[in-house]
Coordinates of C-alpha atoms in Angstrom, one line a residue:
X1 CA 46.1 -44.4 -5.2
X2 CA 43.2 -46.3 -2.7
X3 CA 44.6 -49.0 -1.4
X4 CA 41.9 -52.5 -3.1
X5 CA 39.3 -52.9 -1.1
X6 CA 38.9 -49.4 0.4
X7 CA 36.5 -47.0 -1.1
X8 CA 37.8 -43.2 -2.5
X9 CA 37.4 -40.2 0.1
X10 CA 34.1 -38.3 -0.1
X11 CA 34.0 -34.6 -1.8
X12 CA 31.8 -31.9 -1.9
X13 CA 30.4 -33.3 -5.1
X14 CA 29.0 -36.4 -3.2
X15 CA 26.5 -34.1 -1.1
X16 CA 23.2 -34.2 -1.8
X17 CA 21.3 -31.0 -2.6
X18 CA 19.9 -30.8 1.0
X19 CA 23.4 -30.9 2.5
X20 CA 24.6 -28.6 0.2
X21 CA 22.0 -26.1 0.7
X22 CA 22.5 -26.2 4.4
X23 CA 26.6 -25.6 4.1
X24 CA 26.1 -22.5 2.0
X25 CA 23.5 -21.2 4.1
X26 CA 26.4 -20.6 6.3
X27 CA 27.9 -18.1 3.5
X28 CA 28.0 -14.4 2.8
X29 CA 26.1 -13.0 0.4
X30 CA 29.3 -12.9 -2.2
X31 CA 30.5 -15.9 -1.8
X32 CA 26.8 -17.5 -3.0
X33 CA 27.5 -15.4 -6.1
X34 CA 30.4 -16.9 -6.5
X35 CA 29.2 -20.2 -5.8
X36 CA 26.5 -19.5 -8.3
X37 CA 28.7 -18.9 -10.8
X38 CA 30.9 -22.2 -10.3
X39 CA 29.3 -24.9 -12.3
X40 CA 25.2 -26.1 -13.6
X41 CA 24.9 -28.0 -9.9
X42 CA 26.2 -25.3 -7.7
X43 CA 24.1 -22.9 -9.7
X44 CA 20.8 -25.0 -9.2
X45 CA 21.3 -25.5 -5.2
X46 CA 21.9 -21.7 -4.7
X47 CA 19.2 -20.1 -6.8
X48 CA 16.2 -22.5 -6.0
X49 CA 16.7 -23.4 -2.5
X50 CA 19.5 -20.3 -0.5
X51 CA 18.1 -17.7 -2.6
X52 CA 15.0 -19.0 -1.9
X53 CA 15.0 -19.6 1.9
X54 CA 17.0 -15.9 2.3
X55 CA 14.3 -13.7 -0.1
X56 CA 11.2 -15.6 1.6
X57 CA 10.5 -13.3 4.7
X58 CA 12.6 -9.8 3.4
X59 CA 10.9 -6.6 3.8
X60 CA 8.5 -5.4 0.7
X61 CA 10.5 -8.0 -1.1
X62 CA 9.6 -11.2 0.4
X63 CA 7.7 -13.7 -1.4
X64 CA 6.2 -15.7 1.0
X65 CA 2.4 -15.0 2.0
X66 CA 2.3 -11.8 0.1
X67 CA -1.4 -11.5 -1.1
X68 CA -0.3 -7.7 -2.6
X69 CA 2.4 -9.3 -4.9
X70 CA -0.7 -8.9 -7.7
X71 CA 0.9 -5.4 -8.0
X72 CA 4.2 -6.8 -9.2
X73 CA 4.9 -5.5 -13.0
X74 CA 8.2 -7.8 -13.0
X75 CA 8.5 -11.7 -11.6
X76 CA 11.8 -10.7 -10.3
X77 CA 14.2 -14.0 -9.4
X78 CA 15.0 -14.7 -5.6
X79 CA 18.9 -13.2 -5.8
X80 CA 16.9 -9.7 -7.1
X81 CA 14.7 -9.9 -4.4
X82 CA 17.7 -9.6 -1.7
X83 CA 19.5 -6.7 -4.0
X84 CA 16.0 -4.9 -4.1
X85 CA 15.4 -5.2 -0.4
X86 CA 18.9 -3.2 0.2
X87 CA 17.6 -1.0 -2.0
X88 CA 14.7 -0.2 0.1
X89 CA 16.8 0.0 3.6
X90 CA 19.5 2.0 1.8
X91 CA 17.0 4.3 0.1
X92 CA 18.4 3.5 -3.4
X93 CA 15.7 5.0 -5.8
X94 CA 15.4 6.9 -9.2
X95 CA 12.4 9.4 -9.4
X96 CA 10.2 10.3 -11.7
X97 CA 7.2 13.0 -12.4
X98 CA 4.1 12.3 -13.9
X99 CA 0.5 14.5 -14.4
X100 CA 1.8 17.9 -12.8
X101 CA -1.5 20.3 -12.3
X102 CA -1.1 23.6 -11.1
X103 CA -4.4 23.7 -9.3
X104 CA -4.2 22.2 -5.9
X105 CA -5.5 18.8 -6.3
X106 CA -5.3 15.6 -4.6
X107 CA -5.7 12.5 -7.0
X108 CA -6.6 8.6 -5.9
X109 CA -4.6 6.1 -7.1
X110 CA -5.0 2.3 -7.2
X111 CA -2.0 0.3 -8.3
X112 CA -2.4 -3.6 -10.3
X113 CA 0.0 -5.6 -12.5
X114 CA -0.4 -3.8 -15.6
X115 CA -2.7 -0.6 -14.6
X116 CA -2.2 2.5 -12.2
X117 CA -5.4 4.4 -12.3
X118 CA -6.0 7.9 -11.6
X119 CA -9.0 10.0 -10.7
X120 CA -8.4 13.1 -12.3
X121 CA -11.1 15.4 -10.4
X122 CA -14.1 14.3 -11.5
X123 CA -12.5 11.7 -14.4
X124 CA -11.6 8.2 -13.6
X125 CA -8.6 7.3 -15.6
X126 CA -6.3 4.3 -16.2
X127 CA -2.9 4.5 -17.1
X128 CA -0.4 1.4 -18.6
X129 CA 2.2 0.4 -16.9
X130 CA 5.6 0.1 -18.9
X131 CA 8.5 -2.5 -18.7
X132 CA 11.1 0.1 -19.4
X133 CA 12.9 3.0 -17.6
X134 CA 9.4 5.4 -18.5
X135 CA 7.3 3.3 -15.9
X136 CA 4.5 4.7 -17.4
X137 CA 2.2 6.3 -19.9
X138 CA 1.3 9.5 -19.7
X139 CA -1.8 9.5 -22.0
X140 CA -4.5 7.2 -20.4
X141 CA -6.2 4.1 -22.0
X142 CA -9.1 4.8 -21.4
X143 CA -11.3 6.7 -19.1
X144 CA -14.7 7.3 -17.3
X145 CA -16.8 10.2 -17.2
X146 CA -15.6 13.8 -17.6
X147 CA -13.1 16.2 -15.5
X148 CA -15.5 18.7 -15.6
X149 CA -17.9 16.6 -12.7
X150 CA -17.6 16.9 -9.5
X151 CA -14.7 15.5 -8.0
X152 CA -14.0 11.8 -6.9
X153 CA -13.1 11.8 -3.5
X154 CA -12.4 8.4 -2.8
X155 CA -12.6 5.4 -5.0
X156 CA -12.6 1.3 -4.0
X157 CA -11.4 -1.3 -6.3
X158 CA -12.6 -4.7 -5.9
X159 CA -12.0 -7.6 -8.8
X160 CA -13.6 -6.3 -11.4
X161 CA -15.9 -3.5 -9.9
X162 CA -15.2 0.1 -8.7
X163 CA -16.7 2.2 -6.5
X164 CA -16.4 5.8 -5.9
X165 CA -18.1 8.9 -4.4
X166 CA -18.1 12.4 -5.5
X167 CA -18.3 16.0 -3.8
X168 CA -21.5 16.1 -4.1
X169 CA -22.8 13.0 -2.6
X170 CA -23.2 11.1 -5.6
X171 CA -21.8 7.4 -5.5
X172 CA -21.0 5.7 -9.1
X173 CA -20.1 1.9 -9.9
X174 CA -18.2 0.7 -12.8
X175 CA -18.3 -2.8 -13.7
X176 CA -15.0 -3.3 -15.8
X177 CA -16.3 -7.0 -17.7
X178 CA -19.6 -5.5 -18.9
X179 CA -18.3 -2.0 -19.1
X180 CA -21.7 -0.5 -17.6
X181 CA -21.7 2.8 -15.7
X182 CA -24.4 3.5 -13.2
X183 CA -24.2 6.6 -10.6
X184 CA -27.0 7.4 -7.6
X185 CA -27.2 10.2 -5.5
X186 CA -26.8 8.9 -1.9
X187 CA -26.1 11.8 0.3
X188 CA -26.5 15.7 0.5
X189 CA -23.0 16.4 1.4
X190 CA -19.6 15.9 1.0
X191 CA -18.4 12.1 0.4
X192 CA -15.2 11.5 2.0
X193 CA -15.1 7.9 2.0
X194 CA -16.5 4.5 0.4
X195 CA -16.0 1.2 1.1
X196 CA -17.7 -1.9 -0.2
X197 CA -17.4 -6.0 0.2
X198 CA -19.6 -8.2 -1.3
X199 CA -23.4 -7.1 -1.1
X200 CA -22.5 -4.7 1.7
X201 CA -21.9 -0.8 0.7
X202 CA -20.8 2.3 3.1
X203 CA -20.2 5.4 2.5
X204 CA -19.4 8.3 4.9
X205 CA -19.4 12.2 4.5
X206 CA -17.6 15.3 5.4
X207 CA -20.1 16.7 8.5
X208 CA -23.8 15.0 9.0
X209 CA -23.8 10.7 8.1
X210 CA -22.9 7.6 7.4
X211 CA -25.0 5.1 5.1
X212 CA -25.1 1.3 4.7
X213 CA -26.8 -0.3 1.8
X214 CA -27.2 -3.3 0.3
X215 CA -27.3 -4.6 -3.6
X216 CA -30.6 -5.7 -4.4
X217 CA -30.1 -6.3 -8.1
X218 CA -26.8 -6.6 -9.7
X219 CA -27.6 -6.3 -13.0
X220 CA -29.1 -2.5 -12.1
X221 CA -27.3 -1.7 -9.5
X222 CA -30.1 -0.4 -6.7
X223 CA -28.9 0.1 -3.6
X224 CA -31.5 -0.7 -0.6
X225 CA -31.1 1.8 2.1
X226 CA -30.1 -0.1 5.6
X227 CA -29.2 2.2 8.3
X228 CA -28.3 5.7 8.2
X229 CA -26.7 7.1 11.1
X230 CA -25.9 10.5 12.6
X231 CA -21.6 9.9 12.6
X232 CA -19.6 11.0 9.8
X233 CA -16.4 9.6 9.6
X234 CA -12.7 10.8 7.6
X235 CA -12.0 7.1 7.0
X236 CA -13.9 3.9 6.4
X237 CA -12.7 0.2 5.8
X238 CA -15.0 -2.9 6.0
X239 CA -13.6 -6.1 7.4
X240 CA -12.3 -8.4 4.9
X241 CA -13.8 -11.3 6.2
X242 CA -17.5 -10.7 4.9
X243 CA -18.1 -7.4 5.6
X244 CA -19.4 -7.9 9.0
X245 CA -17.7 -4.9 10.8
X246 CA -16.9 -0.9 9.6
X247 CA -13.4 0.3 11.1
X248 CA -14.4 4.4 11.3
X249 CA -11.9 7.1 12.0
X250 CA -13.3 10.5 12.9
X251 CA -11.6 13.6 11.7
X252 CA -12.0 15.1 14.8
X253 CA -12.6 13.7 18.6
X254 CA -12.2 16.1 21.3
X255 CA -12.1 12.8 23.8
X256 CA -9.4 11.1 21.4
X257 CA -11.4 8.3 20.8
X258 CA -11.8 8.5 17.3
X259 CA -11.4 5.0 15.8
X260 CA -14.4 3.2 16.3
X261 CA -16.0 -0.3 15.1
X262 CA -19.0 -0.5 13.7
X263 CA -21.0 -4.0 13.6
X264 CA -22.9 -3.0 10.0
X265 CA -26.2 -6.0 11.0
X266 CA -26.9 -4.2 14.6
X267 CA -25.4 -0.8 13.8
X268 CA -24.1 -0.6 17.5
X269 CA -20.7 1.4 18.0
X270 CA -18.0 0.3 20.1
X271 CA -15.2 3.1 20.7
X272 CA -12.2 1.6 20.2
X273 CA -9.3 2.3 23.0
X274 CA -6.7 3.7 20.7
X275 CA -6.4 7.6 22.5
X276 CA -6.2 9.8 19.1
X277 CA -7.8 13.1 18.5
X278 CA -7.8 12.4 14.7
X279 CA -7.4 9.2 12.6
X280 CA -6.4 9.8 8.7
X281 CA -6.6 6.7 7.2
X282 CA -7.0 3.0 7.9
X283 CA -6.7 -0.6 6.9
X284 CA -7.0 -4.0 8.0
X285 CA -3.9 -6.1 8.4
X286 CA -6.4 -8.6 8.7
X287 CA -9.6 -9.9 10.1
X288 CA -8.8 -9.4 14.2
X289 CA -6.0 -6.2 13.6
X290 CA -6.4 -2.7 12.2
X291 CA -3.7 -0.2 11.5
X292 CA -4.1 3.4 11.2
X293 CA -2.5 6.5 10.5
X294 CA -3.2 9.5 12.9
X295 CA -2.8 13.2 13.5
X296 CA -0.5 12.5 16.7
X297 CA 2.0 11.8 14.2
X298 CA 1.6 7.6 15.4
X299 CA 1.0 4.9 13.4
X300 CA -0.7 2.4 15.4
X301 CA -1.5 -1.3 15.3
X302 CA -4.8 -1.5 17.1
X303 CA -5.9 -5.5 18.0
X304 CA -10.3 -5.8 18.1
X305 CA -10.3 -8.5 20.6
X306 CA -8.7 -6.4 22.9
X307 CA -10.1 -2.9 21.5
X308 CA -6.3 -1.9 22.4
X309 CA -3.3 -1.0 20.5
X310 CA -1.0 -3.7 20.2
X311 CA 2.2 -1.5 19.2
X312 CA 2.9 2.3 18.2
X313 CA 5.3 4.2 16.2
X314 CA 6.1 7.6 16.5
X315 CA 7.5 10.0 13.8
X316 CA 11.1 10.9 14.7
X317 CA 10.1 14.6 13.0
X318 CA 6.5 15.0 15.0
X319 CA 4.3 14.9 11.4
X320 CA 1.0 13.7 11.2
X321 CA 0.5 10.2 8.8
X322 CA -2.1 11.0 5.9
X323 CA -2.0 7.9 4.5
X324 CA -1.2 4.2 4.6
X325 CA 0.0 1.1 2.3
X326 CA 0.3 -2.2 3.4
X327 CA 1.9 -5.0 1.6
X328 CA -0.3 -7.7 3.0
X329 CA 3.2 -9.2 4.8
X330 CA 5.4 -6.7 7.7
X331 CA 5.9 -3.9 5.9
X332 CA 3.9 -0.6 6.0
X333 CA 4.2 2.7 4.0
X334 CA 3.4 5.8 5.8
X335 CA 2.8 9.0 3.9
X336 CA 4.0 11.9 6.1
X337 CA 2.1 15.4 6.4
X338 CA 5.4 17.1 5.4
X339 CA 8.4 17.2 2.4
X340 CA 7.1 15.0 0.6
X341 CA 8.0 12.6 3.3
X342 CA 7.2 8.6 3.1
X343 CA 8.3 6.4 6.4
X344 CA 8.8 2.5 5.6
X345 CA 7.9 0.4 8.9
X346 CA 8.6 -3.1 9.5
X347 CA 6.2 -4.7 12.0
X348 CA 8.5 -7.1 13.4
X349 CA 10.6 -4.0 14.5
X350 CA 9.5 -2.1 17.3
X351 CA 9.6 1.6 18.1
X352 CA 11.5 3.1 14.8
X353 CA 10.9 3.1 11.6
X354 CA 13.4 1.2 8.9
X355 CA 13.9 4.3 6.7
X356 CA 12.9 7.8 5.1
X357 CA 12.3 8.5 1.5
X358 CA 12.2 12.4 0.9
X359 CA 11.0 13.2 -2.6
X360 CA 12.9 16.0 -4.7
X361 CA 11.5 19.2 -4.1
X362 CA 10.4 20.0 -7.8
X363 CA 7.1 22.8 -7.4
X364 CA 6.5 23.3 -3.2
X365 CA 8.8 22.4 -0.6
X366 CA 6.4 21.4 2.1
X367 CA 3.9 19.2 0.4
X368 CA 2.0 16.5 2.3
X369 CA 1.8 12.5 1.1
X370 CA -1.7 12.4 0.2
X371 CA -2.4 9.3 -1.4
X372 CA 0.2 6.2 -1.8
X373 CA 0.6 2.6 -3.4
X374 CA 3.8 0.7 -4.3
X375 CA 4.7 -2.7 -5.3
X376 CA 8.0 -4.7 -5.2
X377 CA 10.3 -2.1 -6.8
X378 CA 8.3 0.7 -7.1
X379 CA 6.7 3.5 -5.0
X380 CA 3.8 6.2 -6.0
X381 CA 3.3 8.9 -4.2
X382 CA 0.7 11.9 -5.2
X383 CA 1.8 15.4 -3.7
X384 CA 0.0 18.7 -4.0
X385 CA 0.9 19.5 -7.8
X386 CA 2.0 16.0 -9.1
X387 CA 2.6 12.0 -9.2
X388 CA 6.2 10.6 -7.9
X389 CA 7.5 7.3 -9.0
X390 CA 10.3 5.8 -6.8
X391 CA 12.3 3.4 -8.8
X392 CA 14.2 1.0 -6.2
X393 CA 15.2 -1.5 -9.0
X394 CA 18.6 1.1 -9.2
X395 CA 21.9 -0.7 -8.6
X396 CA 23.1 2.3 -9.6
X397 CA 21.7 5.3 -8.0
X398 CA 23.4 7.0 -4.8
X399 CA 21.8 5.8 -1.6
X400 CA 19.7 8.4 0.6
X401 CA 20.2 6.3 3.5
X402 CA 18.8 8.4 7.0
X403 CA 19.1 5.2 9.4
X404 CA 22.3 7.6 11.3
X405 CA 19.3 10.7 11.6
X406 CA 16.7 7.8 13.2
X407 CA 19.5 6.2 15.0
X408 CA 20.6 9.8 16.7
X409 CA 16.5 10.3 17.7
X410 CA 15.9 6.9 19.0
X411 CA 18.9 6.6 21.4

């Protein structure tokens, strides 16, 4: 018993929230749970401000500045944010096939919320996604023109417009509130990429051009030729900050200069210094930084106030990169030219990549990543003959964990 006059000795309990939060910061990971489990007060402190502060930065699970979270089917809680990330680095994933074709075909995809859509050659098509353990529905919603037309090669998403080009240089826009469908014959060749931001459209073909256009008249859709010129390009993205500049990769540069930067008002051409013979894909990270994926087998942050790279990654196994996804935060998604190969990189982590995620070989054994998009939990991958869903929300799944094989190569 306290002696009268003298006040009882502090507990825990006394703590406010603030304190609290910085004690169990100290913690492991199982004694939170614990913690979480203890009583109402406890439970509050380590879900809305530890779980918090630990889930905020994490690899593809993070939650801070992430503009790509829009993809996110599920509003997972900040504790199954940190058990998803482990996922990831552990390579903890179920799989599942979707769409197989036996003709050798290489589909588009573009992942949201609720919709994965599909270009099925020449048919645009958009597929629900699904809450349960089936992901998805294999009959589409709905769909846009016919398979029987010539291909879609590439296909841009944009709010509530979509833009695509076609094998035989035919570009199409689809406005998804009013539903209208309006397609224009651009070029006499091969479309291999399209790009568009705001009034400003590009496209670029296989061998002979790239064009630059601008919308005259929404409600019809009529393109005004601006500039034409005598480069065609594998890969196009416009800068997000307007549309002011093109980021071009050539298929093929004998001088391995083939990113370039385009200023779309002047049309003049700066070669960037990024020494590749190839670049595959592209994508700003944002308005001053461009990342690509090359044939040298390097993925490559390239910096445009310096028209250097700022860092590169090369693949442990010496396979080009086809294609890219980035999660608007550090983490990238390389799809690999062999095995069904994918490569997750964290840009915060120099040199290596985090991990490896090999698909099953179901049809061929050698099949290229050509097209890829994931959100939180889940990963899509288009191969040769089919569409791959990794499932890393999986607790229960055996890990495929190569850090040890990247570990071996690195050092």
């Amino acid at each position: 018993m306290a002696a009268k006059g003298t006040q009882s000795p502090l507990t825990i309990c006394d703590l406010n929230d603030d304190v609290l939060a910085c004690i169990f910061g100290y913690l492991p990971l199982d004694d939170l749970d614990n913690l979480h489990r203890t009583c109402h007060r406890f439970r509050t402190v380590v879900r809305c401000y530890v779980y918090s502060r630990l889930s905020a930065d994490l690899l593809r699970t993070g939650h801070r500045h992430r503009p790509e979270a829009r993809r996110d089917l599920f509003n997972f809680d900040y504790r199954k944010r940190i058990s998803l990330e482990a996922n990831w680095r552990q390579g903890r994933y179920s799989e599942k096939y979707f769409f197989y074709h036996r003709l050798l075909y290489f589909p588009q995809i573009i992942l949201e919320r609720r919709w994965l859509y599909v270009t099925d050659q020449g048919q645009f098509r958009a597929h629900q996604r699904t809450p349960n353990g089936r992901m998805l529905l294999d009959r589409p919603t709905w769909t846009i023109c016919s398979e029987k037309e010539p291909d879609i090669n590439w296909v841009v998403k944009k709010k509530a417009r979509l833009f695509g080009g076609r094998s035989d240089g035919t570009c199409f826009l689809y406005d998804f509130n009013t539903r209208q469908y309006r397609s224009e014959q651009l070029a006499d060749d091969f479309i291999t990429a399209v790009d568009f931001e705001g009034q400003h459209f590009v496209y670029s073909t296989k061998t002979r051009s790239t064009g630059f256009f601008t919308e005259r008249d929404y409600e019809d859709w009529r393109l005004e030729p601006k500039r034409i010129v005598g480069e065609a390009y594998q890969t196009i993205k416009l800068c997000p900050d307007g549309g002011a500049r093109l980021a071009a990769g050539k298929y093929h540069d004998p001088d391995k200069s083939a990113l370039r930067l385009i200023d779309v008002e002047s049309g003049s051409t700066t070669q960037m210094e990024s020494p590749s013979r190839a670049v595959y894909q592209l994508t700003w990270k944002d308005s001053n930084t461009i990342l690509t994926g090359n044939f040298d087998t390097t993925f490559r942050v390239v910096d445009t106030r310096t028209n250097k790279d700022e860092a590169v990654w090369v693949d442990p196994y010496d396979a080009s990169v086809y294609c890219l996804d980035y999660d608007g935060a550090n983490a990238v998604l390389c799809g690999m030219k062999y095995n069904f190969r994918v490569n997750l990189y964290d840009l915060r982590v120099p040199k290596r990549c985090v991990q490896m995620y090999f698909s099953s070989k179901n049809v061929s054994h050698y099949s290229p990543v050509y097209s890829l998009a994931s959100d939180c939990s889940q990963l899509f991958v288009v191969t040769d003959h089919d569409l791959r869903i990794l499932n890393f929300d999986a607790d229960s799944s055996q890990a495929k964990d190569y850090t040890s094989d990247l570990n071996t190569w690195l050092y």
